[in-house]
Short mmCIF file of C-alpha atoms in Angstrom, two decimals:
data_model
loop_
_atom_site.label_atom_id
_atom_site.label_comp_id
_atom_site.label_asym_id
_atom_site.label_seq_id
_atom_site.Cartn_x
_atom_site.Cartn_y
_atom_site.Cartn_z
CA UNK A 1 -46.44 -24.61 -20.77
CA UNK A 2 -46.29 -21.64 -18.42
CA UNK A 3 -42.91 -22.84 -17.09
CA UNK A 4 -41.46 -22.95 -20.62
CA UNK A 5 -42.62 -19.41 -21.35
CA UNK A 6 -41.36 -18.15 -17.98
CA UNK A 7 -37.98 -19.86 -18.26
CA UNK A 8 -37.58 -18.59 -21.81
CA UNK A 9 -38.30 -15.04 -20.72
CA UNK A 10 -36.03 -15.45 -17.71
CA UNK A 11 -33.14 -16.67 -19.81
CA UNK A 12 -33.75 -13.98 -22.39
CA UNK A 13 -33.62 -11.33 -19.68
CA UNK A 14 -30.60 -12.70 -17.85
CA UNK A 15 -28.15 -13.00 -20.72
CA UNK A 16 -28.47 -9.40 -21.94
CA UNK A 17 -28.10 -8.16 -18.35
CA UNK A 18 -24.97 -10.28 -17.80
CA UNK A 19 -23.49 -9.17 -21.10
CA UNK A 20 -24.25 -5.56 -20.24
CA UNK A 21 -22.54 -5.95 -16.86
CA UNK A 22 -19.43 -7.39 -18.54
CA UNK A 23 -19.41 -4.55 -21.08
CA UNK A 24 -19.68 -2.05 -18.22
CA UNK A 25 -16.65 -3.69 -16.55
CA UNK A 26 -14.66 -3.40 -19.79
CA UNK A 27 -15.75 0.23 -20.12
CA UNK A 28 -14.72 0.99 -16.52
CA UNK A 29 -11.36 -0.68 -17.10
CA UNK A 30 -10.81 1.40 -20.24
CA UNK A 31 -11.81 4.68 -18.57
CA UNK A 32 -9.61 4.08 -15.52
CA UNK A 33 -6.64 3.02 -17.67
CA UNK A 34 -7.07 6.10 -19.87
CA UNK A 35 -6.91 8.31 -16.76
CA UNK A 36 -3.78 6.52 -15.53
CA UNK A 37 -2.13 6.82 -18.96
CA UNK A 38 -2.97 10.54 -19.10
CA UNK A 39 -1.23 11.12 -15.76
CA UNK A 40 1.87 9.28 -16.98
CA UNK A 41 2.06 10.89 -20.42
CA UNK A 42 1.62 14.33 -18.85
CA UNK A 43 4.80 14.00 -16.80
CA UNK A 44 8.44 13.93 -17.83
CA UNK A 45 10.45 10.84 -16.98
CA UNK A 46 12.26 12.59 -14.13
CA UNK A 47 8.97 13.32 -12.31
CA UNK A 48 7.71 9.78 -12.97
CA UNK A 49 10.84 8.34 -11.36
CA UNK A 50 10.77 10.62 -8.32
CA UNK A 51 10.51 8.84 -4.98
CA UNK A 52 8.12 10.30 -2.44
CA UNK A 53 9.38 10.02 1.16
CA UNK A 54 7.32 7.54 3.13
CA UNK A 55 5.76 5.92 0.05
CA UNK A 56 6.97 2.90 -1.88
CA UNK A 57 7.64 2.91 -5.61
CA UNK A 58 7.12 5.77 -8.07
CA UNK A 59 4.61 6.77 -10.75
CA UNK A 60 6.33 4.82 -13.51
CA UNK A 61 6.46 1.64 -11.43
CA UNK A 62 2.77 1.94 -10.55
CA UNK A 63 1.78 2.32 -14.21
CA UNK A 64 4.05 -0.51 -15.34
CA UNK A 65 2.67 -2.69 -12.58
CA UNK A 66 -0.86 -2.01 -13.86
CA UNK A 67 0.01 -2.98 -17.43
CA UNK A 68 1.86 -6.13 -16.40
CA UNK A 69 -0.78 -7.21 -13.88
CA UNK A 70 -3.63 -6.81 -16.39
CA UNK A 71 -1.76 -9.00 -18.86
CA UNK A 72 -1.23 -11.60 -16.16
CA UNK A 73 -4.78 -11.58 -14.77
CA UNK A 74 -6.58 -11.58 -18.11
CA UNK A 75 -4.30 -13.38 -20.55
CA UNK A 76 -1.96 -15.66 -18.61
CA UNK A 77 -4.59 -16.98 -16.20
CA UNK A 78 -6.74 -17.75 -19.25
CA UNK A 79 -3.96 -19.91 -20.66
CA UNK A 80 -2.71 -17.38 -23.22
CA UNK A 81 0.74 -15.89 -23.61
CA UNK A 82 1.34 -12.57 -21.94
CA UNK A 83 2.00 -9.68 -24.30
CA UNK A 84 4.02 -7.71 -21.72
CA UNK A 85 7.65 -7.55 -22.89
CA UNK A 86 9.93 -9.98 -21.08
CA UNK A 87 12.69 -7.37 -20.81
CA UNK A 88 10.36 -5.07 -18.85
CA UNK A 89 9.03 -7.80 -16.57
CA UNK A 90 11.77 -7.52 -13.91
CA UNK A 91 10.97 -3.82 -13.52
CA UNK A 92 7.26 -4.25 -12.79
CA UNK A 93 6.56 -7.81 -11.63
CA UNK A 94 4.98 -8.41 -8.26
CA UNK A 95 7.60 -7.87 -5.59
CA UNK A 96 9.82 -5.68 -7.77
CA UNK A 97 10.95 -2.21 -6.73
CA UNK A 98 12.40 0.85 -8.46
CA UNK A 99 15.17 0.67 -5.86
CA UNK A 100 16.42 -2.43 -7.72
CA UNK A 101 16.46 -0.84 -11.19
CA UNK A 102 19.92 -0.78 -12.79
CA UNK A 103 18.85 1.74 -15.43
CA UNK A 104 15.69 3.65 -16.21
CA UNK A 105 16.81 5.52 -19.34
CA UNK A 106 14.00 5.56 -21.89
CA UNK A 107 11.81 3.43 -19.65
CA UNK A 108 8.79 5.74 -19.95
CA UNK A 109 8.72 5.48 -23.76
CA UNK A 110 9.29 1.72 -23.74
CA UNK A 111 6.53 1.24 -21.18
CA UNK A 112 4.02 3.43 -23.04
CA UNK A 113 4.69 1.52 -26.27
CA UNK A 114 4.22 -1.77 -24.42
CA UNK A 115 1.02 -0.52 -22.77
CA UNK A 116 -0.49 0.37 -26.14
CA UNK A 117 0.16 -3.12 -27.51
CA UNK A 118 -0.93 -4.90 -24.32
CA UNK A 119 -4.14 -2.86 -24.10
CA UNK A 120 -5.08 -3.72 -27.70
CA UNK A 121 -4.47 -7.42 -27.13
CA UNK A 122 -6.35 -7.56 -23.81
CA UNK A 123 -9.37 -5.70 -25.22
CA UNK A 124 -9.42 -7.91 -28.33
CA UNK A 125 -9.24 -11.00 -26.11
CA UNK A 126 -12.09 -9.76 -23.90
CA UNK A 127 -14.33 -9.34 -26.96
CA UNK A 128 -14.16 -13.07 -27.64
CA UNK A 129 -13.47 -14.55 -24.20
CA UNK A 130 -15.88 -17.16 -22.95
CA UNK A 131 -17.08 -17.77 -19.41
CA UNK A 132 -15.22 -21.03 -18.90
CA UNK A 133 -13.26 -21.57 -15.72
CA UNK A 134 -9.49 -21.27 -15.54
CA UNK A 135 -7.56 -24.54 -15.53
CA UNK A 136 -6.25 -23.53 -12.09
CA UNK A 137 -7.86 -20.92 -9.82
CA UNK A 138 -5.52 -18.11 -8.76
CA UNK A 139 -5.40 -16.63 -5.27
CA UNK A 140 -4.41 -12.96 -5.20
CA UNK A 141 -2.20 -11.45 -2.52
CA UNK A 142 -5.35 -9.87 -1.06
CA UNK A 143 -7.00 -13.28 -0.72
CA UNK A 144 -9.45 -13.22 -3.63
CA UNK A 145 -9.68 -16.41 -5.63
CA UNK A 146 -10.07 -15.86 -9.37
CA UNK A 147 -11.40 -18.75 -11.40
CA UNK A 148 -12.59 -17.13 -14.66
CA UNK A 149 -11.93 -14.22 -17.02
CA UNK A 150 -15.06 -12.53 -15.69
CA UNK A 151 -13.76 -12.66 -12.11
CA UNK A 152 -10.30 -11.51 -13.23
CA UNK A 153 -11.78 -8.56 -15.09
CA UNK A 154 -13.80 -7.46 -12.05
CA UNK A 155 -10.76 -7.79 -9.80
CA UNK A 156 -8.61 -5.96 -12.33
CA UNK A 157 -11.02 -3.00 -12.40
CA UNK A 158 -10.69 -2.68 -8.61
CA UNK A 159 -6.89 -3.04 -8.86
CA UNK A 160 -6.70 -0.36 -11.58
CA UNK A 161 -8.87 1.99 -9.50
CA UNK A 162 -6.71 1.59 -6.41
CA UNK A 163 -3.54 2.34 -8.35
CA UNK A 164 -5.17 5.27 -10.20
CA UNK A 165 -5.69 6.79 -6.76
CA UNK A 166 -2.01 6.22 -5.99
CA UNK A 167 -0.99 7.82 -9.27
CA UNK A 168 -3.17 10.84 -8.49
CA UNK A 169 -1.57 11.16 -5.05
CA UNK A 170 1.97 10.84 -6.43
CA UNK A 171 1.11 13.35 -9.16
CA UNK A 172 0.29 15.95 -6.50
CA UNK A 173 3.25 15.11 -4.29
CA UNK A 174 5.97 15.17 -6.95
CA UNK A 175 5.02 18.77 -7.77
#
């Protein structure tokens, strides 16, 4: 009898804590993304495209990479279609570079519109996502193995934070 009461209390205490932790991850993701978006919207396209000597990429690439990577880590690995526009994918996919861009006219506006739609879809998905494992685990370039939405969300928060720092650095360096 004591075991039943204890296990019931234990389970009752664990689930709210786990749900709270997941909500905190979603909140962190949203806060970090908002800060990144603010940096991008506060700059004209010329500044966003400016290369900084000694550093790879530019502010627009970093932001586009964030949007595309979130879609990949959260939606695609979960077996859902990515919402990131196919015509923007070559600009921001892993391994891409602004040095390879044929044209960047209007890219800021197109990317911001895509980010708004992608963000809505990812957040809506996270509200209903379950804890089931991915069909195939995914190994990131940094060596982490992601096998569920929960793990992808945690990794994505770290990824967003790293690139927010890069955006802040670029923001200072481009003047």
